[in-house]
Tab-separated table of C-alpha atoms in Angstrom:
chain	number	residue	atom	x	y	z
A	1	MET	CA	5.389	6.868	9.124
A	2	SER	CA	1.792	5.109	9.742
A	3	ILE	CA	0.687	4.387	12.716
A	4	GLY	CA	-0.389	0.669	13.326
A	5	LYS	CA	-3.415	-0.894	12.769
A	6	ARG	CA	-5.773	0.831	15.006
A	7	ARG	CA	-9.636	0.973	14.824
A	8	SER	CA	-12.800	1.408	12.649
A	9	LEU	CA	-14.205	4.985	13.228
A	10	ALA	CA	-16.889	5.079	10.540
A	11	ALA	CA	-19.733	5.050	13.364
A	12	ALA	CA	-18.241	6.882	15.965
A	13	ALA	CA	-20.056	9.713	13.913
A	14	GLY	CA	-22.344	8.127	11.711
A	15	ALA	CA	-25.441	9.787	13.748
A	16	ALA	CA	-24.204	13.000	13.037
A	17	LEU	CA	-25.868	15.556	11.672
A	18	LEU	CA	-24.518	16.774	8.337
A	19	VAL	CA	-23.607	20.410	8.337
A	20	GLY	CA	-22.685	21.656	4.742
A	21	VAL	CA	-19.881	24.912	4.504
A	22	GLY	CA	-19.525	27.457	2.736
A	23	ALA	CA	-16.282	29.608	2.260
A	24	VAL	CA	-14.842	30.881	5.431
A	25	ALA	CA	-12.435	33.610	6.503
A	26	VAL	CA	-9.828	32.812	9.382
A	27	THR	CA	-9.665	35.636	11.608
A	28	ALA	CA	-7.595	37.083	14.591
A	29	ALA	CA	-9.605	36.828	17.443
A	30	THR	CA	-10.423	39.610	20.661
A	31	VAL	CA	-10.850	37.596	23.350
A	32	GLY	CA	-11.059	38.196	27.183
A	33	THR	CA	-15.155	37.941	27.794
A	34	ALA	CA	-17.377	35.773	28.223
A	35	SER	CA	-19.791	36.980	25.161
A	36	ALA	CA	-16.839	37.226	22.945
A	37	ALA	CA	-19.130	39.753	20.966
A	38	ALA	CA	-16.360	41.616	19.662
A	39	ASN	CA	-15.500	39.093	16.944
A	40	ASN	CA	-18.690	37.755	15.952
A	41	CYS	CA	-17.769	34.486	15.134
A	42	GLY	CA	-18.906	31.699	17.390
A	43	TYR	CA	-18.207	30.012	19.979
A	44	LEU	CA	-18.701	26.879	22.261
A	45	PHE	CA	-17.692	26.319	25.577
A	46	ASP	CA	-18.367	23.744	28.300
A	47	ASP	CA	-17.370	23.398	31.795
A	48	PHE	CA	-18.875	19.582	31.932
A	49	ASN	CA	-21.000	21.430	35.319
A	50	TYR	CA	-23.887	18.128	34.985
A	51	SER	CA	-24.806	15.641	37.311
A	52	SER	CA	-24.126	12.254	35.437
A	53	SER	CA	-24.262	10.684	31.843
A	54	SER	CA	-28.242	10.658	32.112
A	55	ASP	CA	-28.564	14.891	33.143
A	56	ALA	CA	-30.813	16.020	30.600
A	57	LEU	CA	-28.780	18.939	30.218
A	58	LEU	CA	-25.884	17.222	28.781
A	59	SER	CA	-28.346	16.070	25.724
A	60	GLN	CA	-29.930	19.069	25.782
A	61	HIS	CA	-25.458	20.466	25.258
A	62	GLY	CA	-25.566	18.289	22.121
A	63	TRP	CA	-23.244	15.663	23.630
A	64	VAL	CA	-23.483	11.742	24.002
A	65	PRO	CA	-22.778	9.129	26.231
A	66	ARG	CA	-21.275	6.239	23.592
A	67	THR	CA	-23.534	2.849	24.414
A	68	TYR	CA	-23.246	1.555	21.315
A	69	ALA	CA	-21.155	-1.966	20.267
A	70	GLY	CA	-17.980	-2.034	18.384
A	71	GLY	CA	-14.271	-0.766	17.438
A	72	PRO	CA	-11.645	0.701	18.536
A	73	GLY	CA	-10.519	-1.197	21.228
A	74	VAL	CA	-10.615	-4.575	22.315
A	75	PRO	CA	-13.312	-6.767	20.382
A	76	GLY	CA	-16.579	-7.393	22.425
A	77	ALA	CA	-15.846	-4.628	25.204
A	78	THR	CA	-19.020	-2.786	26.372
A	79	TRP	CA	-18.907	0.741	26.106
A	80	SER	CA	-21.435	2.411	28.752
A	81	ALA	CA	-23.174	5.553	29.668
A	82	ASN	CA	-22.178	4.387	32.903
A	83	SER	CA	-18.805	5.155	32.480
A	84	ILE	CA	-19.185	8.671	32.064
A	85	THR	CA	-19.342	10.653	35.479
A	86	PHE	CA	-18.815	14.154	36.645
A	87	PRO	CA	-17.399	14.688	40.386
A	88	THR	CA	-15.317	17.191	41.693
A	89	ASN	CA	-11.628	17.829	41.142
A	90	GLY	CA	-9.801	21.001	42.874
A	91	GLY	CA	-13.484	22.542	43.470
A	92	GLN	CA	-14.556	22.369	39.756
A	93	LYS	CA	-16.861	20.179	37.970
A	94	VAL	CA	-14.870	17.725	35.231
A	95	LEU	CA	-16.312	14.857	32.641
A	96	GLN	CA	-14.715	11.619	34.065
A	97	LEU	CA	-14.445	8.952	31.401
A	98	GLN	CA	-13.097	5.667	33.543
A	99	ALA	CA	-11.995	2.468	31.651
A	100	SER	CA	-11.384	-1.470	32.831
A	101	THR	CA	-10.545	-5.154	32.276
A	102	ASP	CA	-9.925	-8.099	33.336
A	103	GLY	CA	-7.976	-9.357	30.127
A	104	THR	CA	-11.358	-10.500	28.460
A	105	GLY	CA	-13.671	-8.691	25.781
A	106	GLY	CA	-16.440	-9.521	27.900
A	107	GLY	CA	-14.242	-8.003	31.014
A	108	THR	CA	-13.469	-4.658	29.220
A	109	ASN	CA	-15.373	-1.291	29.513
A	110	GLN	CA	-14.594	1.637	27.941
A	111	ALA	CA	-15.741	5.008	27.483
A	112	GLU	CA	-17.058	7.672	24.827
A	113	LEU	CA	-18.278	11.107	24.993
A	114	TYR	CA	-18.865	12.920	21.305
A	115	SER	CA	-20.903	15.935	19.535
A	116	ALA	CA	-24.342	14.447	18.335
A	117	GLN	CA	-23.873	17.171	15.352
A	118	LYS	CA	-20.803	16.912	12.765
A	119	ARG	CA	-20.284	20.760	12.592
A	120	TYR	CA	-16.673	21.441	13.699
A	121	LEU	CA	-14.125	22.829	10.781
A	122	GLU	CA	-12.224	25.763	11.133
A	123	GLY	CA	-10.716	27.498	13.949
A	124	THR	CA	-9.644	26.647	16.969
A	125	TYR	CA	-10.344	23.692	19.137
A	126	ALA	CA	-9.472	23.006	22.991
A	127	SER	CA	-9.657	21.428	25.996
A	128	ARG	CA	-7.904	21.413	29.219
A	129	VAL	CA	-7.018	17.094	30.184
A	130	ARG	CA	-6.211	14.622	32.865
A	131	PHE	CA	-3.927	12.226	31.621
A	132	THR	CA	-3.442	9.448	34.220
A	133	ASP	CA	-0.003	7.103	34.384
A	134	THR	CA	-1.142	4.372	36.447
A	135	PRO	CA	-4.707	3.221	36.962
A	136	VAL	CA	-7.110	3.446	40.283
A	137	SER	CA	-7.241	0.361	40.809
A	138	GLY	CA	-5.454	-3.289	39.753
A	139	ASN	CA	-2.226	-3.758	38.431
A	140	ASP	CA	-0.989	-1.299	36.023
A	141	GLY	CA	0.960	-1.885	32.702
A	142	ASP	CA	-2.683	-2.278	30.483
A	143	HIS	CA	-2.261	-0.835	26.796
A	144	ILE	CA	-4.768	2.327	27.382
A	145	ASN	CA	-5.501	5.141	25.123
A	146	GLU	CA	-6.237	8.307	26.251
A	147	THR	CA	-8.097	10.539	23.742
A	148	PHE	CA	-9.223	13.963	22.953
A	149	PHE	CA	-9.746	14.059	18.656
A	150	THR	CA	-12.080	15.508	16.112
A	151	ILE	CA	-13.844	12.560	13.232
A	152	SER	CA	-16.007	12.525	10.326
A	153	PRO	CA	-17.528	9.513	8.931
A	154	LEU	CA	-15.395	7.581	6.515
A	155	ASN	CA	-17.962	6.973	4.185
A	156	GLY	CA	-15.971	3.596	2.154
A	157	ASP	CA	-12.762	2.574	1.678
A	158	LEU	CA	-10.009	4.626	0.655
A	159	ASP	CA	-12.243	7.705	1.434
A	160	PRO	CA	-11.015	10.859	0.223
A	161	THR	CA	-13.396	13.258	1.921
A	162	TYR	CA	-12.767	11.946	5.767
A	163	SER	CA	-11.279	14.160	8.248
A	164	GLU	CA	-9.788	12.924	11.393
A	165	LEU	CA	-7.689	15.091	13.748
A	166	ASP	CA	-6.043	12.890	16.963
A	167	ILE	CA	-5.151	16.565	18.992
A	168	SER	CA	-4.211	13.829	21.325
A	169	GLU	CA	-3.555	10.094	21.793
A	170	TYR	CA	-1.506	8.980	25.048
A	171	LEU	CA	-0.736	5.624	25.713
A	172	PRO	CA	1.192	5.581	29.311
A	173	ASN	CA	1.893	1.740	28.276
A	174	GLY	CA	2.812	1.954	25.377
A	175	GLY	CA	0.743	-0.268	22.318
A	176	TRP	CA	0.668	-0.730	18.754
A	177	GLY	CA	4.291	-2.355	18.942
A	178	GLU	CA	5.430	1.387	20.873
A	179	THR	CA	6.699	1.360	24.195
A	180	GLY	CA	4.911	3.905	26.192
A	181	PRO	CA	4.686	6.522	27.516
A	182	ILE	CA	4.296	7.842	23.817
A	183	ASN	CA	1.331	10.731	23.093
A	184	TYR	CA	0.259	10.926	19.387
A	185	GLN	CA	-0.995	13.868	17.371
A	186	THR	CA	-2.370	12.651	13.740
A	187	THR	CA	-3.811	13.976	11.152
A	188	TRP	CA	-5.821	11.696	8.569
A	189	TYR	CA	-6.553	11.689	4.547
A	190	THR	CA	-8.351	8.463	4.890
A	191	TYR	CA	-7.944	4.950	5.613
A	192	ARG	CA	-8.890	1.505	4.880
A	193	ASN	CA	-10.063	-1.402	7.420
A	194	GLU	CA	-9.627	-4.447	6.085
A	195	PRO	CA	-6.759	-4.961	4.648
A	196	TRP	CA	-5.480	-2.387	6.505
A	197	PHE	CA	-3.871	0.989	5.497
A	198	ALA	CA	-3.875	4.341	6.417
A	199	ASP	CA	-2.209	7.479	5.215
A	200	ASN	CA	-2.175	10.017	7.149
A	201	VAL	CA	0.885	11.992	9.204
A	202	HIS	CA	1.369	12.652	12.562
A	203	SER	CA	3.766	14.108	15.312
A	204	GLU	CA	4.903	12.301	18.688
A	205	GLN	CA	6.495	12.871	22.223
A	206	ARG	CA	8.195	9.472	24.233
A	207	ARG	CA	7.588	11.427	27.698
A	208	SER	CA	4.911	11.428	30.269
A	209	PHE	CA	2.216	13.443	29.967
A	210	ASP	CA	0.711	12.262	33.502
A	211	GLY	CA	-1.797	15.125	35.139
A	212	TRP	CA	-3.272	18.177	33.171
A	213	HIS	CA	-2.204	19.912	30.003
A	214	ASP	CA	-4.565	22.687	27.412
A	215	LEU	CA	-4.282	20.631	24.434
A	216	VAL	CA	-4.804	23.009	21.755
A	217	VAL	CA	-5.240	22.633	17.816
A	218	THR	CA	-5.414	25.316	15.365
A	219	VAL	CA	-7.192	24.693	11.721
A	220	ALA	CA	-6.416	27.666	9.550
A	221	ASN	CA	-4.628	28.713	5.968
A	222	GLY	CA	-4.212	25.136	4.892
A	223	HIS	CA	-1.967	24.387	8.116
A	224	VAL	CA	-3.063	21.840	11.434
A	225	ILE	CA	-0.927	22.980	13.775
A	226	TYR	CA	-0.957	21.173	17.304
A	227	TYR	CA	0.079	22.777	20.829
A	228	ILE	CA	0.504	21.338	24.379
A	229	ASP	CA	0.325	23.745	26.968
A	230	GLY	CA	1.608	26.508	25.343
A	231	VAL	CA	4.420	24.419	23.255
A	232	GLN	CA	3.684	23.871	19.315
A	233	MET	CA	4.009	19.900	18.860
A	234	GLY	CA	3.358	19.603	15.217
A	235	ASP	CA	2.233	21.480	12.111
A	236	HIS	CA	0.384	19.359	8.959
A	237	SER	CA	-0.782	20.341	6.136
A	238	GLY	CA	-1.439	19.468	2.583
A	239	LYS	CA	-4.028	16.973	1.562
A	240	PHE	CA	-4.139	15.824	5.146
A	241	TYR	CA	-6.210	19.121	6.171
A	242	PRO	CA	-9.781	18.487	6.869
A	243	ARG	CA	-11.824	18.263	3.883
A	244	GLN	CA	-15.328	18.228	5.976
A	245	THR	CA	-16.993	18.964	9.322
A	246	MET	CA	-16.237	17.016	11.977
A	247	THR	CA	-17.301	16.271	16.252
A	248	ILE	CA	-15.738	16.789	19.134
A	249	ASN	CA	-14.772	13.516	21.203
A	250	TRP	CA	-12.941	11.738	23.792
A	251	ASN	CA	-12.066	7.922	24.906
A	252	LEU	CA	-11.068	6.066	26.862
A	253	TRP	CA	-10.338	2.131	25.335
A	254	PHE	CA	-7.954	-0.727	25.726
A	255	ILE	CA	-5.827	-1.579	22.690
A	256	ASP	CA	-5.455	-5.070	22.976
A	257	THR	CA	-5.290	-7.532	26.380
A	258	ALA	CA	-1.792	-8.375	25.622
A	259	ALA	CA	-0.332	-6.560	28.845
A	260	HIS	CA	-2.687	-7.349	31.111
A	261	THR	CA	-1.638	-9.503	34.367
A	262	GLY	CA	-4.209	-10.531	36.047
A	263	GLY	CA	-7.552	-9.424	38.289
A	264	LEU	CA	-9.620	-5.855	37.518
A	265	SER	CA	-7.380	-2.929	36.286
A	266	THR	CA	-9.336	0.505	35.477
A	267	TYR	CA	-7.603	4.190	34.471
A	268	ILE	CA	-9.678	7.358	34.238
A	269	GLN	CA	-8.980	10.380	32.136
A	270	GLN	CA	-10.498	13.705	32.826
A	271	VAL	CA	-11.162	16.272	30.763
A	272	ASP	CA	-11.996	20.128	32.593
A	273	TRP	CA	-13.834	21.841	30.123
A	274	VAL	CA	-13.535	22.091	26.082
A	275	LEU	CA	-13.406	25.531	23.575
A	276	PHE	CA	-14.305	25.872	20.033
A	277	ALA	CA	-13.869	28.777	18.229
A	278	LYS	CA	-15.591	29.059	14.723
A	279	ASN	CA	-13.171	30.268	11.948
A	280	GLN	CA	-10.797	32.210	14.672
A	281	VAL	CA	-6.709	31.501	15.525
A	282	LEU	CA	-6.334	31.787	19.106
A	283	THR	CA	-2.521	31.793	20.399
A	284	PRO	CA	-2.701	29.299	23.396
A	285	SER	CA	-2.386	32.164	25.842
A	286	GLN	CA	-5.749	33.248	24.814
A	287	VAL	CA	-7.729	30.575	25.281
A	288	THR	CA	-6.485	30.049	27.981
A	289	THR	CA	-7.610	33.982	29.197
A	290	GLN	CA	-11.087	33.026	26.980
A	291	ALA	CA	-11.924	29.947	29.267
A	292	GLY	CA	-11.214	32.063	32.557
A	293	ALA	CA	-13.784	34.414	30.900
A	294	TYR	CA	-16.075	32.578	30.572
A	295	ARG	CA	-15.758	30.877	34.191
A	296	SER	CA	-15.169	34.826	35.872
A	297	ALA	CA	-19.010	35.578	34.493
A	298	GLY	CA	-20.850	32.474	35.941
A	299	SER	CA	-21.272	31.002	32.598
A	300	THR	CA	-20.610	27.085	32.316
A	301	PHE	CA	-21.962	26.293	28.791
A	302	THR	CA	-22.365	28.553	26.050
A	303	ASP	CA	-22.688	27.662	22.241
A	304	THR	CA	-22.735	30.291	19.564
A	305	VAL	CA	-21.585	28.398	16.416
A	306	ASP	CA	-24.324	28.702	14.454
A	307	SER	CA	-26.188	31.557	15.477
A	308	ALA	CA	-23.300	34.120	15.224
A	309	GLY	CA	-23.192	36.317	12.320
A	310	PRO	CA	-20.750	36.667	9.884
A	311	CYS	CA	-17.041	36.608	11.167
A	312	VAL	CA	-15.503	39.982	10.731
A	313	THR	CA	-11.873	41.049	12.029
A	314	PRO	CA	-11.959	43.086	15.367
A	315	SER	CA	-10.613	46.242	14.813
A	316	GLY	CA	-6.824	46.202	15.134
A	317	SER	CA	-6.279	42.451	15.266
A	318	THR	CA	-4.544	40.934	12.406
A	319	SER	CA	-4.270	37.147	10.980
A	320	PRO	CA	-1.540	35.747	12.382
A	321	THR	CA	0.506	33.373	10.127
A	322	PRO	CA	0.711	29.466	11.042
A	323	SER	CA	4.240	28.774	11.506
A	324	ARG	CA	5.552	26.208	8.569
A	325	SER	CA	7.829	23.060	9.896
A	326	PRO	CA	10.175	21.854	7.887
A	327	SER	CA	8.366	18.363	7.159
A	328	ALA	CA	5.505	20.221	6.170
A	329	SER	CA	4.292	19.510	2.023
A	330	PRO	CA	5.879	22.274	-0.023
A	331	SER	CA	4.229	25.512	-0.103
A	332	PRO	CA	1.632	25.804	-2.370
A	333	SER	CA	2.279	28.300	-5.856
A	334	THR	CA	0.838	31.577	-5.608
A	335	SER	CA	0.672	31.814	-9.372
A	336	THR	CA	-3.181	31.619	-10.415
A	337	PRO	CA	-3.325	30.056	-13.425
A	338	PRO	CA	-4.896	31.132	-17.237
A	339	ALA	CA	-8.291	29.271	-16.254
A	340	THR	CA	-10.413	32.065	-15.101
A	341	SER	CA	-14.036	30.903	-16.296
A	342	CYS	CA	-16.132	27.961	-16.355
A	343	THR	CA	-15.102	28.497	-20.118
A	344	THR	CA	-11.942	27.640	-19.286
A	345	ALA	CA	-11.974	26.103	-16.341
A	346	PRO	CA	-11.506	22.065	-15.984
A	347	GLU	CA	-14.008	19.606	-14.355
A	348	TRP	CA	-12.958	19.150	-10.609
A	349	SER	CA	-11.281	15.815	-9.928
A	350	ILE	CA	-11.467	13.951	-7.212
A	351	SER	CA	-8.021	12.297	-7.020
A	352	ALA	CA	-6.500	16.087	-8.960
A	353	THR	CA	-4.403	17.335	-7.119
A	354	TYR	CA	-4.831	21.821	-6.386
A	355	THR	CA	-2.560	24.393	-5.419
A	356	THR	CA	-3.361	28.071	-4.926
A	357	GLY	CA	-5.511	30.255	-7.508
A	358	GLN	CA	-6.514	27.036	-9.375
A	359	THR	CA	-9.336	26.997	-10.703
A	360	VAL	CA	-12.572	24.404	-11.358
A	361	LYS	CA	-16.521	24.147	-12.440
A	362	HIS	CA	-18.077	22.269	-10.600
A	363	GLU	CA	-21.942	21.440	-9.188
A	364	LYS	CA	-21.206	20.004	-5.331
A	365	SER	CA	-23.288	16.986	-4.153
A	366	LYS	CA	-26.751	17.247	-2.050
A	367	LEU	CA	-24.996	15.294	0.775
A	368	GLY	CA	-21.426	15.956	0.956
A	369	ASP	CA	-20.780	12.566	-0.746
A	370	PRO	CA	-19.064	13.231	-4.257
A	371	ASN	CA	-20.317	10.450	-5.728
A	372	GLY	CA	-24.225	10.802	-4.600
A	373	PRO	CA	-26.626	12.798	-6.124
A	374	ALA	CA	-25.684	16.367	-7.049
A	375	SER	CA	-27.647	19.823	-5.427
A	376	GLY	CA	-29.602	21.278	-8.078
A	377	GLN	CA	-27.804	24.585	-7.555
A	378	GLY	CA	-25.888	24.082	-11.087
A	379	LYS	CA	-22.083	24.240	-11.618
A	380	HIS	CA	-20.272	26.970	-9.669
A	381	LEU	CA	-16.805	28.411	-10.368
A	382	TRP	CA	-14.485	27.842	-7.724
A	383	ARG	CA	-10.901	28.882	-6.574
A	384	ALA	CA	-8.461	27.072	-4.307
A	385	LYS	CA	-7.163	28.564	-1.329
A	386	TRP	CA	-4.595	26.577	-0.736
A	387	TRP	CA	-3.094	23.066	-2.054
A	388	THR	CA	-5.889	21.003	-1.912
A	389	GLN	CA	-6.676	16.978	-3.115
A	390	GLY	CA	-9.879	15.100	-2.496
A	391	SER	CA	-11.639	17.975	-1.139
A	392	GLU	CA	-15.159	18.982	-2.634
A	393	PRO	CA	-15.568	22.057	-3.687
A	394	GLY	CA	-19.025	23.521	-1.851
A	395	TRP	CA	-18.586	21.243	1.718
A	396	THR	CA	-15.019	22.361	2.697
A	397	ALA	CA	-13.235	25.751	3.377
A	398	ASN	CA	-11.023	24.663	0.837
A	399	TRP	CA	-12.014	26.100	-1.801
A	400	GLU	CA	-13.630	29.887	-2.765
A	401	ASP	CA	-17.273	30.462	-4.593
A	402	LEU	CA	-16.476	32.334	-7.771
A	403	GLY	CA	-20.587	32.116	-8.576
A	404	ARG	CA	-22.325	29.823	-10.994
A	405	CYS	CA	-21.651	29.133	-14.295
A	406	SER	CA	-24.094	31.029	-16.817
């Protein structure tokens, strides 16, 4: 079931830096030290120990408070950096997003914080987030959306390389024709804004999530697996597996003002920390251990995503196999077709589907747009690592590079 018309998201990461991604191996991780040097794959950790949205360290660490107009949310609403603050909760600094509405577009303010660089793909994403069921002031009942997600730009209607993981979209009062409370995990293939068409798969939980929660998603081996507080909530696979690097985002916004009952209502969402483990599958308990290790070491921020060496499986560890839900796409074929060279392999097609072991020849694009200019690197032979469609060889981890065609 596609979730109803939601938003125009292309702008959310439109200014992000485009970073190419080669083939990677996802491994199990050895955790428990703040340096996480054992696996040498790369980590991002932020404890959000900032003074304000104008703190120079916030931008130096790669975060941007949104200030530009546009969707998602109520037309005419303002996105303000002043809606991003860093109060203390339980003795720890936290990121706080605040949104308010008086029932009009001009009287609606929304909040978003996102990463400036689009450089995250396979691995483990995690954040400790506090959702709230009621406003801190004013009447309750608004269709507020409290989120943690990753996203890439939509390069035109039905862009087949578009990638988005809604790790949690919490609607305490419902919205999109649904009653609340309800929480979604949605994995996107693509969409068109006008007329609205959504191509995604989602999981949902119809209960309150008021309070603090550990949100975790692992992206590996063709599966996107979502967890809340250590419990698996969804396993999405097939064509919905992300096809390009993404930004990391949180936002707090109003789906509409249809349920507003007068006066000014103000809502908040808080974030304790965020962690990304590049090319590593961490269990939820390992995520908690690693975040705790950074804090115990007094490390409020670390970023080795780009500087770490090649990811290697630590001694004594094994790569876990993601569980498969009954609703997941059919298991990909494990047979290797006869095309094993550039001479016999077909040209890659953006509309074709490929299963594990199939080979194609293709020259990767220069900027990650299959319809754009070529890279100039010549054609290479590529082998599909799992089921894939619309995933350009050379720009996503769905393909293994077997070398340049002679």
